[in-house]
């Protein structure tokens, strides 16, 4: 089974000589293998395509993908149009929590929308919605058949937390309380979700984390048979992530829950089962068989699905069980002074510290504790109230990425001063697929990738990265962590990274800087400490313990009050390093 996909954003017929058509063997033989639509964009007749790959190589904009898939996959569940992305298979809803893991652009949100009844699948025939009977027949005899029959008969009521919570203020003008009253059909503990103190606030004035918790609360308040959560941990700090995990787990004791999540620790903590979605970004996605959560996540990290006998990545992802490499030790770059920053309602105190060449310092702490303020002061965007911050050659990636640039990614990169050697070695392959995309049309994850590439390819002594893993999928986060470490070591610079993904911080950091205090009132930045000491201190304050998976080495959250959790707390070992 051969599929051909055209990226319509990349296809630029007015800027090329239609090399794909000129050199296609089928066209040369008189067949209409490749034609053009009314806009001049390509159309490839998949039944006529020989799969030679000449058009892929000749296209100057890398707009064409042609893939051979096994016939046993059968017809896709949904296809968005001719020569567009398609997805094969559906997850299986079960009582408890079913997690979905996979790269961005692989169909995770699509399958959620189908199972929730928000999207009618077309079984590979764009413009022709399939009947429920056709869909039921396709999955006859499989566990999901009952769910589809109940959807057909209107017996299932679904509650859905969407991915893009930042759209809420554009659609609703009112207070947080008024927003929540729209869906209130049952009581939800708003205090656990830290919403009780902002009920009178305007929705347009709340933070990204508050929007996320609002959307979760609005979903939980509905009386439904099945609940869907699309990336519920975005914008949340570690404690907030564990709080929402607690609430969702309590819900799953009686209801079915399906969620998409890129934070491996949260996904692992919440789920009993997982489906792995694999394939090719923007081209096709395949839903794996249902797996236990530990087996599913470890197979995803391995890049090999055993029951499917399918390798979808050429290398496994492994975590260091012991203390991180310390080649950077002894290379003190500079000593920073103590300083404070005072606002009307908030005060930050920062201890003096030594920054060492070639090290990555992870920064952790709750939201509203002053981490981003610390970054802005070092970047020269704000001045300390007392003390002094010596100027450095700084490259800064802020927490919220946006751009008013009116051009495509290639033009933005051309106008930005950067180290070409570093860019070519580490970043070109990460963003070259975006070259032809207009900057203002980039998704959150795409804009994040470009922002990181720009920040880390500039020449600097200190790199400041505020929440670089946001909007990135698991594989992108791990690749980013590897790149940050390599660039930092190669340049013998210092990189400071704020992030709430503990698995990411575990992978990227050499030392840890812990912020504590009272969110929104006081913050205290401690000196950088070893990973074990810093993480132990931070997690003790959170009352969360981690263990190591014996197969992959990844950190795993212990269930609250489990035997392992209680044993580690008794020993004072909240961050287990093997």
Coordinates of C-alpha atoms in Angstrom, one line a residue:
X1 CA 0.0 0.0 0.0
X2 CA 1.6 3.2 -1.2
X3 CA 0.6 6.6 0.2
X4 CA 1.7 10.0 -1.2
X5 CA 1.4 13.2 0.9
X6 CA 1.9 16.8 -0.2
X7 CA 2.7 19.5 2.3
X8 CA 0.6 22.3 0.8
X9 CA 2.4 24.9 2.9
X10 CA 5.7 23.9 1.4
X11 CA 4.5 23.3 -2.2
X12 CA 5.4 26.5 -4.1
X13 CA 4.5 26.0 -7.8
X14 CA 5.2 29.7 -8.6
X15 CA 8.7 29.4 -7.3
X16 CA 9.8 26.2 -9.0
X17 CA 9.8 24.7 -12.5
X18 CA 7.5 21.8 -11.6
X19 CA 10.5 19.4 -11.5
X20 CA 8.3 16.7 -9.9
X21 CA 6.1 16.6 -13.0
X22 CA 8.9 16.9 -15.5
X23 CA 10.9 14.0 -14.1
X24 CA 8.1 11.7 -13.1
X25 CA 8.4 8.4 -15.1
X26 CA 4.7 7.9 -15.1
X27 CA 4.0 11.4 -16.6
X28 CA 6.7 10.8 -19.2
X29 CA 4.8 7.6 -20.2
X30 CA 1.6 9.6 -20.7
X31 CA -0.1 8.8 -17.4
X32 CA -1.6 11.5 -15.1
X33 CA 0.5 10.4 -12.1
X34 CA 1.2 14.0 -11.0
X35 CA -1.1 16.8 -11.9
X36 CA -2.0 20.2 -10.5
X37 CA -5.2 21.5 -8.8
X38 CA -6.9 24.9 -9.5
X39 CA -4.3 26.6 -7.2
X40 CA -1.4 25.0 -9.0
X41 CA -0.6 22.7 -6.1
X42 CA 0.4 19.1 -6.7
X43 CA -1.9 16.1 -6.9
X44 CA -0.4 12.6 -6.9
X45 CA -2.5 9.7 -8.1
X46 CA -1.4 7.0 -5.5
X47 CA -2.6 4.0 -7.6
X48 CA -0.4 5.2 -10.5
X49 CA 2.7 6.1 -8.4
X50 CA 5.6 3.6 -8.8
X51 CA 7.3 4.8 -5.6
X52 CA 10.5 5.6 -7.5
X53 CA 11.2 8.6 -5.3
X54 CA 12.4 10.9 -8.1
X55 CA 9.8 13.6 -7.3
X56 CA 10.9 13.6 -3.6
X57 CA 14.6 14.2 -4.6
X58 CA 13.7 16.8 -7.3
X59 CA 11.3 18.9 -5.2
X60 CA 13.3 22.0 -4.1
X61 CA 11.0 22.6 -1.1
X62 CA 10.8 19.0 0.3
X63 CA 7.1 19.1 0.0
X64 CA 6.6 15.5 -1.1
X65 CA 6.5 12.3 1.0
X66 CA 5.9 8.8 -0.5
X67 CA 5.7 5.8 1.9
X68 CA 5.1 2.1 1.4
X69 CA 3.0 0.6 4.1
X70 CA 2.1 -3.1 4.7
X71 CA -1.3 -4.1 3.2
X72 CA -2.4 -5.6 6.4
X73 CA -2.9 -2.1 7.9
X74 CA -6.1 -2.0 5.8
X75 CA -7.9 1.3 5.2
X76 CA -7.2 4.3 7.3
X77 CA -9.7 5.4 9.9
X78 CA -9.5 9.0 8.7
X79 CA -7.9 11.0 6.0
X80 CA -8.0 14.8 5.8
X81 CA -7.9 15.1 2.0
X82 CA -6.2 13.9 -1.1
X83 CA -2.5 13.5 -0.6
X84 CA -2.8 14.4 3.1
X85 CA -2.2 12.9 6.5
X86 CA -4.1 9.8 7.5
X87 CA -4.4 7.7 10.7
X88 CA -4.8 3.9 11.1
X89 CA -6.5 2.3 14.1
X90 CA -8.2 3.6 17.2
X91 CA -7.3 3.5 20.9
X92 CA -9.4 1.2 23.2
X93 CA -11.3 3.0 26.0
X94 CA -11.2 1.1 29.3
X95 CA -12.2 1.8 32.9
X96 CA -9.3 3.6 34.4
X97 CA -6.8 5.7 32.5
X98 CA -5.5 4.9 29.0
X99 CA -2.6 7.1 28.0
X100 CA -1.5 7.9 24.5
X101 CA 2.2 8.6 23.7
X102 CA 3.7 9.6 20.4
X103 CA 5.3 12.4 18.4
X104 CA 3.6 15.6 17.4
X105 CA 1.8 15.5 14.1
X106 CA 1.1 11.8 14.4
X107 CA -2.7 11.8 14.9
X108 CA -3.2 11.8 18.7
X109 CA -5.7 14.6 18.8
X110 CA -7.5 13.1 15.7
X111 CA -8.2 9.8 17.4
X112 CA -9.3 11.5 20.6
X113 CA -11.8 13.6 18.6
X114 CA -13.1 10.4 16.9
X115 CA -13.6 8.5 20.1
X116 CA -15.3 11.5 21.7
X117 CA -17.8 11.8 18.8
X118 CA -16.4 15.2 17.8
X119 CA -15.1 14.1 14.5
X120 CA -16.8 11.7 12.1
X121 CA -14.2 9.5 10.4
X122 CA -14.3 9.0 6.6
X123 CA -12.4 5.7 6.4
X124 CA -10.0 7.2 3.9
X125 CA -12.6 8.9 1.6
X126 CA -12.3 12.7 2.1
X127 CA -15.6 14.5 1.9
X128 CA -17.6 11.2 2.5
X129 CA -18.3 10.7 6.2
X130 CA -18.5 7.0 7.0
X131 CA -21.7 5.7 8.6
X132 CA -21.4 4.2 12.1
X133 CA -22.4 0.9 10.7
X134 CA -19.3 0.9 8.4
X135 CA -17.1 1.8 11.3
X136 CA -18.6 -0.9 13.5
X137 CA -18.1 -3.4 10.7
X138 CA -14.5 -2.5 10.4
X139 CA -13.9 -3.2 14.1
X140 CA -16.3 -6.1 14.5
X141 CA -15.0 -8.6 17.1
X142 CA -12.6 -6.1 18.6
X143 CA -12.8 -4.6 22.1
X144 CA -13.6 -1.1 20.7
X145 CA -16.8 -2.4 18.9
X146 CA -19.0 -1.8 22.0
X147 CA -17.8 1.8 22.3
X148 CA -18.6 2.5 18.7
X149 CA -22.0 0.9 19.0
X150 CA -22.8 3.1 22.1
X151 CA -21.6 6.2 20.2
X152 CA -24.0 5.3 17.3
X153 CA -26.9 4.9 19.7
X154 CA -26.1 8.1 21.6
X155 CA -25.5 6.2 24.9
X156 CA -22.1 7.8 25.5
X157 CA -21.6 11.3 26.9
X158 CA -18.1 12.6 26.5
X159 CA -16.3 15.4 28.3
X160 CA -13.3 16.9 26.4
X161 CA -10.4 19.0 27.6
X162 CA -8.8 20.4 24.4
X163 CA -5.1 21.0 23.8
X164 CA -5.2 24.7 23.0
X165 CA -6.3 26.3 26.3
X166 CA -4.8 29.6 25.2
X167 CA -7.9 30.0 22.9
X168 CA -10.3 30.3 25.9
X169 CA -9.9 34.1 26.4
X170 CA -10.7 34.6 22.7
X171 CA -14.0 32.8 23.0
X172 CA -15.1 33.8 26.5
X173 CA -15.4 37.2 28.1
X174 CA -16.1 37.0 31.8
X175 CA -14.8 35.8 35.1
X176 CA -13.3 32.4 36.0
X177 CA -16.4 31.7 38.1
X178 CA -18.7 32.5 35.2
X179 CA -16.7 30.3 32.9
X180 CA -16.9 27.3 35.3
X181 CA -20.6 27.8 35.9
X182 CA -21.2 27.0 32.2
X183 CA -20.3 23.3 32.8
X184 CA -21.1 22.8 36.4
X185 CA -23.1 19.5 36.7
X186 CA -21.2 18.1 39.7
X187 CA -18.9 19.3 42.4
X188 CA -15.1 19.5 41.9
X189 CA -12.5 20.4 44.5
X190 CA -11.4 23.8 43.2
X191 CA -8.9 24.2 46.1
X192 CA -6.9 21.2 44.9
X193 CA -6.8 22.7 41.5
X194 CA -5.7 26.1 43.0
X195 CA -8.7 27.9 41.5
X196 CA -10.6 29.0 44.6
X197 CA -8.5 32.2 44.9
X198 CA -9.0 33.4 41.3
X199 CA -12.8 32.9 40.8
X200 CA -13.4 36.7 40.5
X201 CA -10.6 37.3 38.1
X202 CA -11.3 38.0 34.4
X203 CA -10.5 35.0 32.1
X204 CA -8.5 37.4 29.9
X205 CA -6.2 38.3 32.8
X206 CA -5.2 34.8 34.1
X207 CA -1.9 33.0 33.4
X208 CA -1.4 29.9 31.1
X209 CA -1.3 27.6 34.1
X210 CA -4.5 29.1 35.5
X211 CA -6.2 28.6 32.0
X212 CA -5.1 25.0 32.0
X213 CA -6.5 24.3 35.5
X214 CA -9.7 26.1 34.5
X215 CA -10.1 23.9 31.4
X216 CA -9.5 20.8 33.5
X217 CA -12.0 21.8 36.1
X218 CA -14.6 22.6 33.5
X219 CA -14.1 19.1 32.0
X220 CA -14.2 17.4 35.4
X221 CA -17.5 19.2 36.4
X222 CA -19.4 17.6 33.5
X223 CA -21.3 14.4 34.1
X224 CA -20.0 12.1 31.4
X225 CA -19.2 8.4 30.7
X226 CA -15.8 9.0 29.3
X227 CA -13.3 11.9 29.8
X228 CA -10.7 13.1 27.4
X229 CA -7.6 15.2 28.4
X230 CA -5.4 16.5 25.6
X231 CA -2.0 17.5 27.2
X232 CA -3.3 18.4 30.7
X233 CA 0.1 19.2 32.2
X234 CA 1.2 22.1 29.9
X235 CA 1.9 25.4 31.8
X236 CA 1.8 23.6 35.2
X237 CA 4.5 23.2 37.7
X238 CA 5.5 19.9 39.3
X239 CA 3.2 20.1 42.3
X240 CA 0.2 21.3 40.1
X241 CA 0.9 18.3 37.8
X242 CA 0.7 15.9 40.7
X243 CA -2.5 17.6 42.0
X244 CA -4.3 17.3 38.6
X245 CA -3.0 13.7 38.4
X246 CA -4.6 13.0 41.8
X247 CA -7.9 14.4 40.7
X248 CA -7.9 12.5 37.4
X249 CA -7.0 9.3 39.1
X250 CA -9.9 9.7 41.5
X251 CA -12.2 10.2 38.6
X252 CA -10.8 7.1 36.8
X253 CA -11.9 4.9 39.7
X254 CA -15.4 5.1 38.4
X255 CA -15.1 6.5 34.8
X256 CA -13.1 5.9 31.6
X257 CA -10.3 8.4 31.0
X258 CA -8.1 8.8 27.9
X259 CA -5.3 11.3 27.8
X260 CA -2.5 12.5 25.7
X261 CA 0.6 13.6 27.6
X262 CA 4.3 14.3 26.8
X263 CA 5.5 14.5 30.4
X264 CA 6.6 10.8 30.8
X265 CA 6.5 11.0 34.6
X266 CA 2.9 12.3 34.6
X267 CA 1.8 9.8 31.9
X268 CA 3.4 6.9 33.9
X269 CA 1.8 8.1 37.2
X270 CA -1.7 8.5 35.7
X271 CA -2.1 5.6 33.3
X272 CA -2.8 1.9 33.7
X273 CA -2.5 1.3 29.9
X274 CA -1.0 3.1 27.0
X275 CA -1.2 3.1 23.2
X276 CA 1.9 4.1 21.3
X277 CA 1.3 6.1 18.1
X278 CA 4.1 5.8 15.5
X279 CA 4.6 6.6 11.9
X280 CA 5.8 9.8 10.1
X281 CA 5.1 13.3 11.2
X282 CA 2.4 14.9 9.0
X283 CA 2.2 11.8 6.8
X284 CA 0.6 8.9 8.6
X285 CA 0.1 7.6 12.1
X286 CA -0.6 4.1 13.4
X287 CA -2.1 3.2 16.8
X288 CA -0.3 0.3 18.5
X289 CA -2.0 -2.5 20.4
X290 CA -3.0 -1.7 24.1
X291 CA 0.0 -2.2 26.4
X292 CA 0.6 -2.0 30.2
X293 CA 1.9 1.5 31.0
X294 CA 5.5 0.3 32.0
X295 CA 5.8 -1.9 28.9
X296 CA 4.3 0.7 26.6
X297 CA 6.6 3.6 27.7
X298 CA 9.7 1.4 27.7
X299 CA 8.9 0.1 24.2
X300 CA 8.4 3.7 23.1
X301 CA 11.8 4.6 24.5
X302 CA 13.3 1.5 22.9
X303 CA 11.9 2.5 19.5
X304 CA 10.7 -1.1 19.1
X305 CA 7.2 -2.5 19.6
X306 CA 7.5 -6.2 20.4
X307 CA 4.0 -7.5 19.7
X308 CA 3.9 -5.6 16.4
X309 CA 7.6 -6.5 15.6
X310 CA 7.9 -2.9 14.5
X311 CA 11.0 -0.7 14.8
X312 CA 10.1 3.0 14.4
X313 CA 13.4 4.6 15.7
X314 CA 16.9 3.4 15.0
X315 CA 18.2 4.0 18.5
X316 CA 16.9 3.5 22.1
X317 CA 16.6 6.4 24.6
X318 CA 18.4 5.6 27.9
X319 CA 18.8 7.6 31.1
X320 CA 21.8 7.7 33.4
X321 CA 21.1 5.8 36.6
X322 CA 24.1 7.1 38.4
X323 CA 25.3 10.7 39.0
X324 CA 25.8 12.8 35.7
X325 CA 29.1 13.3 34.1
X326 CA 31.2 15.9 35.9
X327 CA 33.9 16.9 33.4
X328 CA 32.8 20.5 33.8
X329 CA 33.9 20.5 37.5
X330 CA 36.8 22.9 38.3
X331 CA 36.2 25.2 35.4
X332 CA 34.7 28.1 37.3
X333 CA 33.5 30.7 34.8
X334 CA 32.4 33.4 37.2
X335 CA 31.0 34.1 40.6
X336 CA 27.6 35.8 40.8
X337 CA 26.7 38.2 43.6
X338 CA 23.7 38.1 45.9
X339 CA 20.8 40.3 44.8
X340 CA 17.1 41.0 45.4
X341 CA 14.2 42.1 43.3
X342 CA 11.2 43.8 45.0
X343 CA 7.8 44.5 43.5
X344 CA 4.7 45.8 45.2
X345 CA 3.5 42.3 46.2
X346 CA 6.5 40.1 45.5
X347 CA 10.1 39.9 46.6
X348 CA 12.9 37.6 45.2
X349 CA 16.1 36.9 47.1
X350 CA 19.0 35.3 45.2
X351 CA 22.0 33.7 46.9
X352 CA 25.5 34.1 45.4
X353 CA 26.8 31.2 43.3
X354 CA 29.6 29.9 41.1
X355 CA 28.9 29.1 37.5
X356 CA 31.2 26.6 35.9
X357 CA 32.1 26.3 32.2
X358 CA 30.5 23.4 30.4
X359 CA 27.7 22.8 32.9
X360 CA 23.9 22.9 32.6
X361 CA 22.1 24.1 35.6
X362 CA 18.5 23.0 36.0
X363 CA 16.2 25.5 37.7
X364 CA 13.1 24.1 39.5
X365 CA 10.4 25.5 41.7
X366 CA 6.7 26.3 41.7
X367 CA 5.0 28.8 39.4
X368 CA 5.0 32.4 40.7
X369 CA 8.2 31.9 42.7
X370 CA 10.5 34.2 40.7
X371 CA 12.3 31.9 38.2
X372 CA 11.5 33.8 35.1
X373 CA 12.3 37.1 37.0
X374 CA 15.7 35.7 37.8
X375 CA 16.2 34.9 34.1
X376 CA 15.1 38.4 33.0
X377 CA 17.5 40.1 35.4
X378 CA 20.4 38.0 34.1
X379 CA 19.3 38.8 30.5
X380 CA 19.4 42.5 31.4
X381 CA 15.7 43.0 30.8
X382 CA 15.1 44.0 34.4
X383 CA 17.3 45.5 37.1
X384 CA 17.8 44.1 40.6
X385 CA 16.6 46.2 43.5
X386 CA 19.7 45.6 45.6
X387 CA 23.0 43.9 44.6
X388 CA 24.5 43.8 41.2
X389 CA 24.5 41.5 38.2
X390 CA 27.6 41.7 36.0
X391 CA 26.8 41.9 32.3
X392 CA 27.5 38.8 30.2
X393 CA 27.2 37.9 26.6
X394 CA 23.8 36.4 27.0
X395 CA 21.4 34.5 24.7
X396 CA 17.9 34.3 26.1
X397 CA 14.9 32.2 25.1
X398 CA 11.8 33.6 27.1
X399 CA 9.0 31.5 28.6
X400 CA 6.4 32.6 26.0
X401 CA 7.6 32.5 22.4
X402 CA 6.0 34.7 19.8
X403 CA 7.1 36.5 16.6
X404 CA 5.8 39.3 14.5
X405 CA 8.2 38.4 11.7
X406 CA 6.5 38.7 8.3
X407 CA 8.3 36.0 6.4
X408 CA 9.1 32.3 6.4
X409 CA 11.5 30.5 8.8
X410 CA 14.4 30.4 6.2
X411 CA 14.1 34.2 5.9
X412 CA 14.1 34.7 9.7
X413 CA 17.2 32.5 10.1
X414 CA 18.9 34.4 7.3
X415 CA 18.4 37.7 9.2
X416 CA 19.6 36.4 12.5
X417 CA 23.2 36.5 13.5
X418 CA 24.3 33.0 14.5
X419 CA 27.3 30.7 14.7
X420 CA 27.0 28.8 11.4
X421 CA 29.1 25.8 12.6
X422 CA 27.0 25.3 15.7
X423 CA 23.8 25.7 13.7
X424 CA 24.8 23.3 10.9
X425 CA 26.0 20.7 13.4
X426 CA 23.1 20.7 15.9
X427 CA 20.1 22.6 14.6
X428 CA 19.7 22.5 10.8
X429 CA 18.1 19.0 10.8
X430 CA 15.8 20.0 13.7
X431 CA 14.2 22.9 11.8
X432 CA 14.9 22.6 8.0
X433 CA 11.5 21.0 7.5
X434 CA 10.0 24.4 8.6
X435 CA 12.0 26.6 6.2
X436 CA 9.1 27.3 3.9
X437 CA 6.5 27.9 6.6
X438 CA 5.4 31.4 7.4
X439 CA 6.7 32.2 10.9
X440 CA 3.3 33.6 12.0
X441 CA 1.6 30.2 11.0
X442 CA 3.9 28.0 13.1
X443 CA 2.3 25.9 15.8
X444 CA 3.4 26.3 19.4
X445 CA 5.8 23.3 19.1
X446 CA 7.2 24.5 15.7
X447 CA 7.8 28.1 17.0
X448 CA 9.5 26.6 20.1
X449 CA 11.9 24.6 18.0
X450 CA 12.8 27.7 15.9
X451 CA 13.2 29.8 19.1
X452 CA 15.6 27.3 20.7
X453 CA 17.6 26.9 17.5
X454 CA 18.0 30.7 17.3
X455 CA 18.9 31.1 21.0
X456 CA 21.5 28.3 21.2
X457 CA 23.2 29.0 17.8
X458 CA 24.0 32.6 18.8
X459 CA 27.4 33.2 20.3
X460 CA 27.2 33.7 24.0
X461 CA 28.8 32.9 27.4
X462 CA 25.6 32.2 29.2
X463 CA 22.4 30.7 27.7
X464 CA 19.1 31.2 29.4
X465 CA 16.3 28.9 28.4
X466 CA 12.9 29.4 30.1
X467 CA 10.6 26.3 29.7
X468 CA 12.2 25.0 26.5
X469 CA 10.3 21.7 26.6
X470 CA 6.8 23.3 26.4
X471 CA 4.8 22.1 23.3
X472 CA 7.5 19.6 22.4
X473 CA 6.9 15.8 22.2
X474 CA 8.9 13.3 24.2
X475 CA 11.4 12.6 21.4
X476 CA 11.9 16.3 20.7
X477 CA 12.5 16.9 24.5
X478 CA 15.2 14.2 24.7
X479 CA 16.9 15.4 21.5
X480 CA 16.8 19.0 22.8
X481 CA 18.4 17.8 26.1
X482 CA 21.2 16.1 24.2
X483 CA 21.8 19.2 22.1
X484 CA 21.8 21.5 25.1
X485 CA 24.5 19.4 26.8
X486 CA 26.6 19.1 23.7
X487 CA 26.5 22.8 22.8
X488 CA 27.2 23.8 26.4
X489 CA 30.2 21.4 26.6
X490 CA 31.5 22.4 23.1
X491 CA 31.4 26.1 23.9
X492 CA 32.5 25.7 27.5
X493 CA 29.7 28.1 28.3
X494 CA 27.0 27.9 31.0
X495 CA 23.4 27.1 30.3
X496 CA 20.5 27.7 32.8
X497 CA 17.3 25.8 32.1
X498 CA 13.9 26.4 33.7
X499 CA 11.6 23.5 33.2
X500 CA 8.8 21.6 35.0
X501 CA 9.4 18.2 33.3
X502 CA 11.4 16.2 35.8
X503 CA 12.4 13.6 33.2
X504 CA 13.7 16.3 31.0
X505 CA 15.6 18.0 33.9
X506 CA 17.0 14.7 34.9
X507 CA 18.3 14.1 31.4
X508 CA 19.8 17.6 30.8
X509 CA 21.1 18.9 34.1
X510 CA 24.5 18.7 35.8
X511 CA 23.5 20.6 38.8
X512 CA 20.2 21.9 40.2
X513 CA 19.2 25.4 41.5
X514 CA 16.1 25.2 43.7
X515 CA 13.6 28.1 44.2
X516 CA 11.3 28.0 47.2
X517 CA 9.2 30.4 49.1
X518 CA 5.5 31.4 48.9
X519 CA 4.2 31.7 45.3
X520 CA 3.1 35.2 44.4
X521 CA 4.7 36.7 47.6
X522 CA 8.3 35.6 48.2
X523 CA 10.9 33.6 46.3
X524 CA 14.3 32.4 47.4
X525 CA 16.9 31.1 44.9
X526 CA 19.4 28.8 46.5
X527 CA 23.0 28.1 45.3
X528 CA 23.4 25.4 42.6
X529 CA 23.8 22.0 44.2
X530 CA 24.5 18.5 43.0
X531 CA 21.6 16.8 41.2
X532 CA 21.0 14.4 44.1
X533 CA 21.1 17.2 46.8
X534 CA 19.1 19.7 44.7
X535 CA 16.4 17.3 43.5
X536 CA 16.1 15.7 46.9
X537 CA 15.5 19.1 48.5
X538 CA 13.0 20.1 45.8
X539 CA 11.0 16.8 45.9
X540 CA 10.9 16.7 49.7
X541 CA 9.1 20.1 49.6
X542 CA 6.7 18.6 47.0
X543 CA 6.3 15.4 49.1
X544 CA 6.9 13.4 45.9
X545 CA 9.4 10.4 45.6
X546 CA 11.0 9.0 42.4
X547 CA 12.5 5.6 41.7
X548 CA 14.4 4.4 38.6
X549 CA 13.0 2.0 36.0
X550 CA 15.4 -1.0 35.9
X551 CA 15.1 -1.3 32.1
X552 CA 15.3 2.3 30.8
X553 CA 16.7 4.1 33.8
X554 CA 14.0 6.7 33.5
X555 CA 12.6 8.4 36.7
X556 CA 9.2 7.1 37.8
X557 CA 6.9 8.7 40.3
X558 CA 6.0 6.5 43.2
X559 CA 2.3 6.2 44.0
X560 CA 1.5 8.3 47.0
X561 CA 1.7 6.3 50.3
X562 CA 2.9 3.2 48.4
X563 CA 5.4 1.0 50.2
X564 CA 8.2 2.3 48.0
X565 CA 7.1 5.9 48.6
X566 CA 7.0 5.5 52.4
X567 CA 10.3 3.7 52.5
X568 CA 12.1 6.4 50.5
X569 CA 10.6 9.2 52.6
X570 CA 11.7 7.4 55.8
X571 CA 15.3 7.3 54.4
X572 CA 15.1 10.9 53.2
X573 CA 15.7 9.6 49.6
X574 CA 13.2 11.5 47.4
X575 CA 15.3 11.4 44.3
X576 CA 16.6 7.9 43.8
X577 CA 19.8 7.7 41.7
X578 CA 20.6 4.0 41.8

